[in-house]
Coordinates of C-alpha atoms and ligand atoms in Angstrom, one line a residue:
M1 CA -29.4 -23.5 -4.4
K2 CA -27.5 -23.0 -1.1
T3 CA -27.0 -19.9 1.0
I4 CA -23.7 -20.1 2.8
S5 CA -22.9 -18.1 6.0
T6 CA -19.7 -16.1 5.8
T7 CA -17.8 -13.3 7.6
S8 CA -16.1 -10.3 6.0
F9 CA -12.4 -10.0 5.0
Q10 CA -10.5 -6.9 5.5
G11 CA -8.8 -5.3 2.4
Q12 CA -11.2 -6.3 -0.4
K13 CA -10.9 -2.8 -1.8
P14 CA -10.5 -2.7 -5.6
G15 CA -7.4 -0.7 -6.7
T16 CA -6.7 1.0 -10.0
S17 CA -8.1 -2.0 -11.8
G18 CA -10.1 -4.4 -9.7
L19 CA -9.1 -6.6 -6.7
R20 CA -5.6 -8.0 -7.0
K21 CA -4.1 -10.3 -4.4
K22 CA -1.8 -13.3 -4.2
V23 CA -3.4 -16.6 -5.3
K24 CA -3.0 -17.9 -1.7
V25 CA -5.2 -15.0 -0.5
F26 CA -7.9 -15.9 -3.0
Q27 CA -7.7 -19.5 -2.1
Q28 CA -8.9 -18.9 1.5
P29 CA -12.4 -20.3 2.0
H30 CA -15.1 -17.8 1.1
Y31 CA -12.6 -15.1 -0.1
L32 CA -13.5 -15.2 -3.8
E33 CA -17.2 -15.9 -3.0
N34 CA -17.4 -12.9 -0.7
F35 CA -16.1 -10.6 -3.3
V36 CA -18.3 -11.9 -6.1
Q37 CA -21.4 -11.8 -3.9
S38 CA -20.5 -8.2 -3.0
I39 CA -20.4 -7.3 -6.7
F40 CA -23.8 -8.8 -7.1
N41 CA -25.1 -7.1 -3.9
S42 CA -24.0 -3.8 -5.2
L43 CA -26.0 -4.2 -8.5
E44 CA -29.6 -3.7 -9.2
G45 CA -31.8 -5.1 -11.9
F46 CA -29.7 -7.9 -13.3
Q47 CA -32.3 -10.7 -12.7
G48 CA -32.7 -12.6 -16.0
Q49 CA -30.0 -10.5 -17.6
T50 CA -26.7 -11.5 -19.3
L51 CA -23.3 -11.6 -17.7
V52 CA -20.1 -12.0 -19.7
L53 CA -17.4 -14.0 -18.0
G54 CA -13.8 -14.9 -18.8
G55 CA -10.2 -14.5 -17.8
D56 CA -6.6 -14.4 -18.9
G57 CA -6.0 -18.1 -18.1
R58 CA -3.7 -17.5 -15.2
Y59 CA -3.5 -20.0 -12.3
Y60 CA -6.8 -20.2 -10.4
N61 CA -8.8 -19.0 -13.5
K62 CA -10.3 -22.5 -14.0
T63 CA -11.4 -22.8 -10.4
A64 CA -12.7 -19.3 -10.0
I65 CA -14.8 -19.5 -13.3
Q66 CA -16.7 -22.5 -12.0
T67 CA -17.5 -20.8 -8.7
I68 CA -18.6 -17.6 -10.4
L69 CA -20.9 -19.5 -12.9
K70 CA -22.6 -21.2 -9.9
M71 CA -23.0 -18.0 -8.0
A72 CA -24.3 -16.1 -11.1
T73 CA -26.9 -18.8 -11.5
A74 CA -27.9 -18.7 -7.8
N75 CA -28.1 -14.9 -7.9
G76 CA -30.5 -15.0 -10.8
F77 CA -28.6 -14.0 -14.0
G78 CA -30.6 -15.3 -17.0
R79 CA -27.6 -16.0 -19.2
V80 CA -23.9 -16.2 -18.9
L81 CA -21.6 -15.8 -22.0
V82 CA -18.4 -17.5 -21.0
G83 CA -15.3 -17.9 -23.1
Q84 CA -14.2 -21.4 -24.2
H85 CA -11.9 -22.8 -21.6
G86 CA -12.7 -19.8 -19.5
L87 CA -10.6 -17.5 -21.7
L88 CA -11.4 -14.0 -22.8
S89 CA -9.1 -11.0 -23.1
T90 CA -10.1 -7.8 -21.3
P91 CA -10.9 -5.9 -24.6
A92 CA -12.8 -8.9 -25.8
V93 CA -15.0 -8.9 -22.7
S94 CA -15.7 -5.2 -23.4
A95 CA -16.6 -5.9 -27.0
I96 CA -18.9 -8.8 -26.1
I97 CA -20.7 -6.9 -23.4
R98 CA -21.5 -4.2 -25.9
K99 CA -22.3 -6.5 -28.8
Y100 CA -24.8 -8.6 -26.8
S101 CA -26.1 -5.7 -24.6
A102 CA -25.1 -7.6 -21.5
F103 CA -25.7 -6.3 -18.0
G104 CA -22.0 -6.5 -17.2
G105 CA -19.0 -8.7 -17.1
I106 CA -16.5 -10.3 -14.8
I107 CA -12.9 -10.5 -15.8
L108 CA -10.4 -12.8 -14.0
S109 CA -7.0 -11.2 -14.3
A110 CA -4.2 -9.5 -12.5
S111 CA -3.3 -8.0 -15.8
H112 CA 0.5 -7.6 -16.2
N113 CA 1.3 -9.1 -12.8
P114 CA 3.0 -12.6 -12.8
G115 CA 0.8 -15.7 -12.5
G116 CA 1.1 -19.1 -10.8
P117 CA 0.3 -20.7 -7.5
H118 CA 2.6 -18.3 -5.6
E119 CA 1.9 -15.2 -7.7
D120 CA -1.1 -13.0 -8.4
F121 CA -4.8 -13.3 -9.2
G122 CA -7.4 -10.7 -9.7
I123 CA -11.0 -10.0 -10.4
K124 CA -12.7 -6.9 -11.9
Y125 CA -16.2 -6.0 -12.8
N126 CA -17.2 -4.2 -16.0
I127 CA -20.5 -2.3 -16.4
S128 CA -23.0 -2.3 -19.3
N129 CA -21.0 0.1 -21.5
G130 CA -18.2 -2.5 -21.5
G131 CA -15.9 -0.4 -19.3
P132 CA -14.4 -0.9 -15.9
A133 CA -16.7 -0.1 -13.0
P134 CA -16.3 3.5 -12.1
E135 CA -15.3 4.6 -8.6
N136 CA -18.8 4.8 -7.2
V137 CA -19.4 1.2 -8.1
T138 CA -16.1 -0.1 -6.8
E139 CA -16.7 1.8 -3.6
A140 CA -20.2 0.2 -3.2
I141 CA -18.7 -3.2 -3.8
Y142 CA -16.1 -2.5 -1.2
Q143 CA -18.7 -1.4 1.3
H144 CA -20.6 -4.7 0.7
T145 CA -17.4 -6.7 1.4
L146 CA -17.3 -5.1 4.8
S147 CA -20.7 -6.2 5.9
I148 CA -21.3 -9.4 4.0
Q149 CA -22.8 -12.3 6.0
E150 CA -23.9 -14.8 3.3
Y151 CA -23.5 -15.7 -0.3
H152 CA -25.6 -17.8 -2.8
I153 CA -24.3 -20.6 -4.9
V154 CA -25.8 -23.6 -6.6
D155 CA -24.7 -27.1 -5.7
A156 CA -23.9 -28.6 -9.1
P157 CA -21.1 -30.4 -11.0
D158 CA -18.6 -28.2 -12.8
V159 CA -19.7 -26.9 -16.3
D160 CA -17.8 -28.3 -19.3
L161 CA -16.1 -25.3 -20.8
S162 CA -14.1 -27.2 -23.4
R163 CA -16.9 -27.3 -26.0
L164 CA -18.7 -24.4 -27.6
G165 CA -22.5 -24.4 -27.2
N166 CA -25.4 -23.9 -24.8
L167 CA -25.9 -25.6 -21.5
T168 CA -28.2 -24.9 -18.6
L169 CA -27.3 -24.6 -15.0
G170 CA -30.3 -24.2 -12.7
Q171 CA -32.5 -21.6 -14.5
T172 CA -29.5 -20.0 -16.2
Q173 CA -28.4 -20.5 -19.8
I174 CA -24.7 -20.9 -20.1
Q175 CA -23.3 -20.1 -23.5
V176 CA -19.7 -21.3 -24.1
I177 CA -18.5 -18.9 -26.8
D178 CA -15.5 -18.7 -29.1
S179 CA -13.0 -16.5 -27.2
V180 CA -11.7 -14.8 -30.4
A181 CA -14.5 -14.6 -33.0
D182 CA -16.5 -11.6 -31.8
Y183 CA -13.4 -9.6 -31.2
A184 CA -11.8 -10.5 -34.5
D185 CA -15.0 -9.5 -36.3
L186 CA -15.0 -6.1 -34.6
M187 CA -11.3 -5.5 -35.6
E188 CA -12.2 -6.2 -39.3
T189 CA -14.8 -3.4 -39.2
L190 CA -12.2 -0.8 -38.0
F191 CA -9.1 -1.3 -40.1
D192 CA -8.2 -1.8 -43.8
F193 CA -7.5 -5.5 -43.6
D194 CA -6.8 -5.7 -47.4
Q195 CA -4.1 -3.0 -47.1
I196 CA -2.5 -4.9 -44.2
R197 CA -2.6 -8.2 -46.2
Q198 CA -0.8 -6.4 -49.0
L199 CA 1.9 -5.3 -46.5
F200 CA 2.5 -8.9 -45.4
K201 CA 2.4 -10.1 -49.0
S202 CA 5.2 -7.7 -49.8
G203 CA 7.5 -9.4 -47.3
F204 CA 7.0 -7.1 -44.3
T205 CA 8.5 -8.7 -41.2
M206 CA 7.0 -8.6 -37.7
R207 CA 7.1 -10.3 -34.4
F208 CA 4.2 -10.2 -31.9
D209 CA 5.1 -11.4 -28.4
A210 CA 2.0 -12.7 -26.6
M211 CA 4.2 -13.4 -23.5
H212 CA 2.4 -16.7 -22.9
A213 CA -0.7 -14.8 -22.1
I214 CA -4.2 -14.3 -23.4
T215 CA -3.4 -12.6 -26.8
G216 CA -1.7 -15.6 -28.3
P217 CA -4.9 -17.2 -29.8
Y218 CA -6.2 -13.7 -30.8
A219 CA -3.0 -12.8 -32.6
R220 CA -2.6 -16.1 -34.3
I221 CA -6.0 -15.9 -35.8
I222 CA -6.0 -12.2 -36.7
L223 CA -2.3 -11.7 -37.7
E224 CA -1.4 -15.1 -39.1
E225 CA -4.6 -16.7 -40.3
T226 CA -6.6 -13.6 -41.4
L227 CA -3.9 -11.1 -42.4
G228 CA -1.4 -13.6 -43.9
A229 CA 1.5 -12.8 -41.6
P230 CA 3.9 -15.8 -41.8
A231 CA 3.6 -18.6 -39.2
G232 CA 6.0 -17.8 -36.4
T233 CA 5.1 -14.1 -36.4
V234 CA 3.4 -14.7 -33.1
I235 CA 5.8 -15.8 -30.4
N236 CA 5.1 -17.2 -26.9
G237 CA 1.5 -17.6 -28.3
T238 CA 0.2 -20.4 -26.0
P239 CA -1.5 -19.0 -22.8
L240 CA 0.1 -20.7 -19.8
E241 CA -1.1 -20.6 -16.2
D242 CA 2.2 -19.1 -15.0
F243 CA 3.0 -17.2 -18.3
G244 CA 6.0 -19.5 -18.6
G245 CA 7.4 -18.0 -15.4
G246 CA 7.6 -14.6 -17.0
H247 CA 6.2 -11.2 -16.0
P248 CA 3.6 -10.5 -18.8
D249 CA 4.2 -6.8 -18.8
P250 CA 5.0 -5.5 -22.3
N251 CA 7.9 -3.1 -21.5
L252 CA 11.6 -2.9 -22.3
T253 CA 12.5 -4.9 -19.1
Y254 CA 10.0 -7.7 -19.1
A255 CA 9.5 -8.3 -22.8
H256 CA 13.2 -9.1 -23.1
E257 CA 12.9 -11.9 -25.7
L258 CA 11.2 -9.5 -28.1
V259 CA 13.5 -6.6 -27.2
K260 CA 16.6 -8.7 -27.8
L261 CA 15.2 -9.7 -31.2
M262 CA 14.2 -6.1 -32.2
Y263 CA 17.6 -4.8 -31.2
G264 CA 19.6 -7.7 -32.9
D265 CA 21.2 -7.9 -36.3
A266 CA 18.3 -9.6 -38.0
A267 CA 15.6 -7.5 -36.4
P268 CA 12.2 -7.5 -38.0
Q269 CA 10.6 -4.2 -39.2
F270 CA 7.9 -4.2 -36.6
G271 CA 7.7 -5.6 -33.1
A272 CA 4.8 -5.6 -30.6
A273 CA 3.8 -7.2 -27.3
A274 CA 0.7 -7.4 -25.1
D275 CA 0.2 -8.1 -21.5
G276 CA -1.5 -10.8 -19.4
D277 CA -5.1 -9.9 -20.2
G278 CA -4.4 -8.2 -23.6
D279 CA -5.2 -4.6 -22.9
R280 CA -1.6 -3.2 -22.9
N281 CA 0.7 -2.9 -25.9
M282 CA 4.3 -2.1 -26.6
I283 CA 5.4 -0.9 -30.0
L284 CA 8.9 -1.3 -31.4
G285 CA 10.5 -0.6 -34.8
T286 CA 13.9 -2.0 -35.8
R287 CA 16.2 -1.0 -32.9
F288 CA 13.6 1.6 -32.0
F289 CA 11.2 2.0 -29.0
V290 CA 8.0 4.0 -29.3
T291 CA 7.0 5.4 -25.9
P292 CA 3.3 4.8 -25.2
S293 CA 2.8 8.6 -24.9
D294 CA 4.2 9.1 -28.4
S295 CA 2.2 6.2 -29.7
L296 CA -1.0 7.8 -28.7
A297 CA 0.0 11.1 -30.4
I298 CA 1.1 9.3 -33.5
L299 CA -2.1 7.3 -33.8
A300 CA -4.1 10.5 -33.4
A301 CA -2.1 12.3 -36.0
N302 CA -2.5 9.4 -38.5
A303 CA -6.1 8.5 -37.7
H304 CA -7.3 9.9 -41.1
L305 CA -5.5 6.9 -42.7
I306 CA -7.7 4.4 -40.8
P307 CA -11.2 3.6 -42.2
D308 CA -13.1 3.8 -38.9
Y309 CA -11.5 7.1 -37.9
K310 CA -11.0 8.9 -41.2
T311 CA -14.0 11.2 -40.7
G312 CA -12.2 12.8 -37.7
L313 CA -11.7 12.5 -34.0
A314 CA -14.1 13.9 -31.5
G315 CA -11.3 14.5 -29.0
I316 CA -8.4 12.8 -27.2
A317 CA -8.0 11.9 -23.6
R318 CA -4.9 10.9 -21.7
S319 CA -4.1 10.2 -18.1
M320 CA -2.4 12.9 -16.2
P321 CA 1.1 11.3 -16.0
T322 CA 1.0 10.6 -19.8
S323 CA 3.1 13.1 -21.8
A324 CA 1.5 16.1 -23.5
A325 CA 2.6 14.8 -26.9
A326 CA -1.1 14.1 -27.7
D327 CA -2.1 17.6 -26.6
R328 CA 0.0 19.1 -29.4
V329 CA -1.8 16.9 -32.0
A330 CA -5.2 17.8 -30.5
E331 CA -4.3 21.5 -30.6
A332 CA -3.2 21.2 -34.3
M333 CA -6.5 19.4 -35.1
G334 CA -8.6 21.9 -33.2
I335 CA -10.1 19.2 -31.0
D336 CA -10.3 18.9 -27.2
C337 CA -7.7 17.0 -25.1
Y338 CA -8.8 15.8 -21.7
E339 CA -6.5 15.0 -18.8
T340 CA -7.8 12.3 -16.4
P341 CA -6.5 10.5 -13.4
T342 CA -4.7 7.2 -13.9
G343 CA -7.1 4.3 -14.6
W344 CA -9.0 3.4 -17.7
K345 CA -12.3 3.8 -15.8
F346 CA -12.0 7.6 -16.1
F347 CA -12.2 7.5 -19.9
G348 CA -15.6 5.7 -19.9
N349 CA -17.8 8.8 -19.3
L350 CA -15.9 10.8 -21.9
L351 CA -16.3 8.1 -24.5
D352 CA -20.0 7.5 -23.7
A353 CA -20.6 11.3 -24.0
G354 CA -18.9 11.3 -27.5
K355 CA -16.3 13.8 -26.3
V356 CA -13.3 11.7 -27.2
T357 CA -12.5 9.0 -29.8
L358 CA -8.9 8.0 -28.8
C359 CA -7.6 7.5 -25.3
G360 CA -4.1 6.6 -24.0
E361 CA -1.9 6.2 -21.0
E362 CA 1.8 6.1 -20.4
S363 CA 1.3 2.7 -18.9
F364 CA 1.3 1.1 -22.3
G365 CA -2.5 1.5 -22.8
T366 CA -4.2 2.9 -25.9
G367 CA -7.8 2.5 -27.1
S368 CA -10.7 4.1 -28.8
N369 CA -14.5 4.3 -28.7
H370 CA -14.8 0.8 -30.3
V371 CA -14.8 -0.7 -26.8
R372 CA -14.5 0.8 -23.3
E373 CA -11.1 -0.8 -22.4
K374 CA -7.6 -0.2 -23.6
D375 CA -6.9 -2.7 -26.3
G376 CA -3.4 -4.1 -27.1
L377 CA -4.1 -5.9 -30.4
W378 CA -6.2 -3.0 -31.6
A379 CA -3.1 -0.7 -31.1
V380 CA -1.0 -3.1 -33.0
L381 CA -3.4 -3.3 -35.9
F382 CA -3.7 0.5 -35.9
W383 CA 0.1 0.7 -36.3
L384 CA 0.1 -2.0 -39.0
N385 CA -2.5 0.0 -40.9
I386 CA -0.4 3.2 -40.7
L387 CA 2.7 1.3 -41.7
A388 CA 0.8 -0.2 -44.7
A389 CA -0.6 3.2 -45.7
R390 CA 2.6 5.2 -45.3
S391 CA 5.2 2.6 -46.5
Q392 CA 7.7 4.0 -44.1
S393 CA 9.5 2.5 -41.1
V394 CA 8.4 3.0 -37.5
E395 CA 11.4 5.1 -36.8
T396 CA 10.8 7.4 -39.8
I397 CA 7.2 7.9 -38.8
V398 CA 8.1 8.8 -35.3
R399 CA 11.0 11.1 -36.3
E400 CA 8.8 12.9 -38.8
H401 CA 6.2 13.3 -36.0
W402 CA 8.8 14.9 -33.7
A403 CA 10.0 17.2 -36.5
K404 CA 6.4 18.5 -37.0
Y405 CA 5.2 18.7 -33.4
G406 CA 8.4 18.8 -31.3
R407 CA 9.5 15.9 -29.0
N408 CA 8.2 15.3 -25.5
F409 CA 11.1 13.5 -23.9
Y410 CA 9.5 11.1 -21.5
S411 CA 10.4 8.4 -19.0
R412 CA 8.9 6.6 -16.0
H413 CA 11.1 5.3 -13.2
D414 CA 9.5 2.6 -11.1
Y415 CA 10.6 1.5 -7.6
E416 CA 8.8 -1.7 -7.1
G417 CA 8.2 -3.6 -3.8
V418 CA 9.1 -0.6 -1.6
D419 CA 8.1 -0.7 2.1
S420 CA 4.6 0.8 2.1
Q421 CA 5.2 3.0 5.2
R422 CA 8.3 4.5 3.7
A423 CA 6.6 5.1 0.3
N424 CA 3.8 6.9 2.1
D425 CA 6.3 8.9 4.1
L426 CA 8.0 10.0 0.8
I427 CA 4.6 11.2 -0.5
Q428 CA 3.9 12.9 2.9
N429 CA 7.3 14.7 2.6
L430 CA 6.3 16.0 -0.8
H431 CA 3.0 17.2 0.6
H432 CA 4.9 19.2 3.2
Q433 CA 7.0 20.9 0.6
M434 CA 4.1 21.7 -1.7
T435 CA 3.5 25.3 -0.8
D436 CA 7.3 26.2 -0.6
L437 CA 8.3 24.7 -4.0
P438 CA 6.7 27.2 -6.4
N439 CA 9.3 29.7 -7.7
Q440 CA 12.2 27.8 -6.4
K441 CA 15.1 27.3 -8.9
F442 CA 16.9 24.1 -9.5
G443 CA 19.7 24.6 -12.1
A444 CA 18.1 25.7 -15.3
Y445 CA 14.6 24.8 -14.1
Q446 CA 12.2 27.1 -12.2
I447 CA 9.2 25.5 -10.5
E448 CA 5.9 27.1 -11.6
F449 CA 3.4 25.0 -9.6
C450 CA 3.2 22.0 -7.3
D451 CA -0.1 20.3 -6.5
D452 CA -1.8 17.0 -5.9
F453 CA -3.9 16.3 -9.0
S454 CA -7.6 16.3 -8.7
Y455 CA -10.2 15.7 -11.4
I456 CA -13.8 16.7 -11.9
D457 CA -15.5 14.5 -14.4
P458 CA -17.0 16.8 -17.0
T459 CA -20.1 14.6 -17.5
D460 CA -21.2 13.5 -14.0
H461 CA -19.1 16.1 -12.1
S462 CA -17.8 13.4 -9.7
I463 CA -14.5 14.5 -8.0
S464 CA -11.4 12.4 -7.6
T465 CA -8.7 13.8 -5.4
N466 CA -5.1 12.8 -4.5
Q467 CA -4.3 11.4 -7.9
G468 CA -0.6 12.2 -8.0
I469 CA 1.8 15.0 -7.1
R470 CA 2.8 17.2 -10.0
I471 CA 5.7 19.6 -10.1
G472 CA 5.4 21.8 -13.1
F473 CA 8.3 23.9 -14.4
Q474 CA 8.2 27.2 -16.3
D475 CA 9.4 25.7 -19.5
G476 CA 6.5 23.1 -19.4
S477 CA 8.7 20.3 -18.0
R478 CA 7.1 18.1 -15.4
I479 CA 7.9 15.6 -12.7
V480 CA 5.0 13.6 -11.3
F481 CA 5.1 11.3 -8.3
R482 CA 2.4 8.7 -7.4
L483 CA 2.0 5.3 -5.8
S484 CA 0.8 2.5 -8.0
G485 CA -2.7 1.2 -7.4
T486 CA -2.2 -2.2 -9.0
G487 CA 0.6 -3.7 -6.9
V488 CA 0.0 -6.6 -4.6
E489 CA 2.9 -6.5 -2.1
G490 CA 4.4 -3.4 -0.6
A491 CA 4.3 -0.2 -2.7
T492 CA 5.5 0.8 -6.1
L493 CA 6.6 4.4 -6.5
R494 CA 6.3 5.8 -9.9
V495 CA 8.3 8.9 -11.0
Y496 CA 7.2 10.4 -14.3
L497 CA 9.6 12.7 -16.1
E498 CA 8.9 14.9 -19.1
S499 CA 10.4 17.8 -21.0
Y500 CA 9.6 19.4 -24.3
E501 CA 12.1 19.9 -27.0
P502 CA 11.0 21.8 -30.2
D503 CA 14.6 21.8 -31.7
S504 CA 14.8 18.9 -34.1
T505 CA 18.6 18.8 -33.9
K506 CA 18.2 17.5 -30.4
H507 CA 15.6 14.9 -31.0
H508 CA 18.1 12.1 -31.5
L509 CA 19.1 12.3 -27.8
D510 CA 18.4 9.3 -25.5
A511 CA 15.5 10.2 -23.2
Q512 CA 17.6 9.4 -20.1
V513 CA 20.3 11.8 -21.2
A514 CA 17.8 14.5 -22.2
L515 CA 16.0 14.1 -18.8
K516 CA 19.2 13.8 -16.7
E517 CA 18.8 17.1 -14.9
L518 CA 15.2 16.5 -14.2
I519 CA 16.0 13.1 -12.8
G520 CA 18.5 14.7 -10.4
I521 CA 15.9 17.3 -9.4
A522 CA 13.4 14.5 -8.6
E523 CA 16.0 13.0 -6.3
T524 CA 16.8 16.3 -4.6
I525 CA 13.2 17.1 -3.9
A526 CA 11.8 13.7 -3.1
Q527 CA 14.9 12.0 -1.6
I528 CA 14.0 8.8 -3.3
K529 CA 17.1 6.9 -2.3
K530 CA 16.7 7.8 1.4
Y531 CA 13.0 6.8 1.5
T532 CA 13.1 3.8 -0.7
G533 CA 16.5 2.5 0.3
R534 CA 17.1 1.9 -3.4
E535 CA 20.0 3.2 -5.4
A536 CA 18.2 2.8 -8.8
P537 CA 14.7 2.2 -10.2
T538 CA 13.6 -1.4 -10.7
V539 CA 12.1 -0.6 -14.1
I540 CA 12.8 2.3 -16.5
T541 CA 10.5 2.8 -19.4
Ligands
LIG601 C1 -4.2 -0.6 -14.9 C2 -5.2 0.5 -15.3 C3 -4.5 1.6 -16.1 C4 -3.4 2.1 -15.3 C5 -2.4 1.0 -14.9 C6 -1.3 1.4 -14.0 O1 -3.8 -1.2 -16.1 O2 -6.2 -0.1 -16.1 O3 -5.5 2.5 -16.3 O4 -2.7 3.1 -16.0 O5 -3.1 0.0 -14.2 O6 -1.8 1.8 -12.8 P1 -0.9 2.1 -11.6 O7 0.1 3.1 -12.0 O8 -1.9 2.5 -10.5 O9 -0.2 0.8 -11.3 P2 -3.8 -2.8 -16.1 O10 -3.2 -3.1 -17.5 O11 -3.0 -3.3 -15.0 O12 -5.2 -3.2 -16.0

């Protein structure tokens, strides 16, 4: 065992989901080691305990895994469960932590950000409930990064992660585990696999785009080998270190291969995609896109069709910028709906307390109490189970949902890679207007309130402030502005737009058309073009 002297780095503050930086930043001597040691320094009582370790396979995954194994050993973990070849999806890590009562887990991923020697890498810590470290833990880690002076590591050859089985490294048992098996077993306990098998037997057509990221092996085993979907259902199914040069973000812009297929002449009946580390999902029908906000509402409204949820939902939680579509379902069901800040970590306490069963975010994340992360393939299986049970198309299911509950028109406009200072100035400018905006009229819309969202956790009463500027209108429409906490360079401005339409004769409208006036109001109030220097958003979802 060696103790190495080091000095602190600035800027090792975890964002919305862990520490994300360019690979080159992580490759600086001691950079990764400092952060990992700071994680361990912030924890108590892990000696002899189990750590789960894996990543999405992006560039630098292999190197970082070896370093972390040697540091976990030197710091006294009794056992490390590590995915074969260093691979584990984020929801699989969550499931494995819970199944084996591990102390915690380390996930190597920058999620939906691109990978490769010149792209992004990331690291996040999950606690014993399987969920992302809450803010008090990430803050403690950050404080340790500022004062770190040494780290511990064993001097040993690299561990062979290609073969399943047990090894020892110093005093630590290293168990190389199948990356898919535990997760696949869990999925089988939640859904009606026989019903989904029947669906595929009847000739149902589907494509799942793994975007050359972690879900490829999971989807092949679950969809093709277990559920009988034809070979070729999973596309881009081999995880690559650079995700094939793509941007593994399952949205209408970046999942272009799938989108082209689903909007083409020979479109399958169902299309889905997942992101770099497997926690996000996008759902498509034939020439039809389901917004993540609608997806959450529809899963909730159809949960009674799914074996694991048929006894009822305890409640639903959604992040603040997510549309209120799920709130309407919760109201009809007579259950609570919670509004949390952006970041899956805010759902953990609600799930642990049994207050909610389903959670979702507009950022293509949906999940349930089966793990403590959002879960891309789980959402796909949930949809498949609904499709099998209802024998209707995706579009029909969504349209019937709107007819019953009304439609929450929704869109998010992202301005990526904006100069940070100018993005902060834009937010500042909104802050300055905050007290003057209420009661002002813009066309048909009158502002009711304007605030910067803050949240008090109902279980531990912790307070999170400055979580996004909300402008609420009298008819229930909303515009929300916030800066992303997951970017690596510059700032990403997110503008969230929502209006509610009960009249089903208007539900066919394109969201950009229905939201046109609100889009104009967002520009008038925030002066987006002036501050960002951009004529149009980078990504519209
Ligand atoms: C992460 C978080 C999500 C969040 C998303 C977007 O997702 O886990 O809870 O909604 O980032 O955050 P932001 O708007 O701050 O960029 P992922 O898939 O990147 O881990």
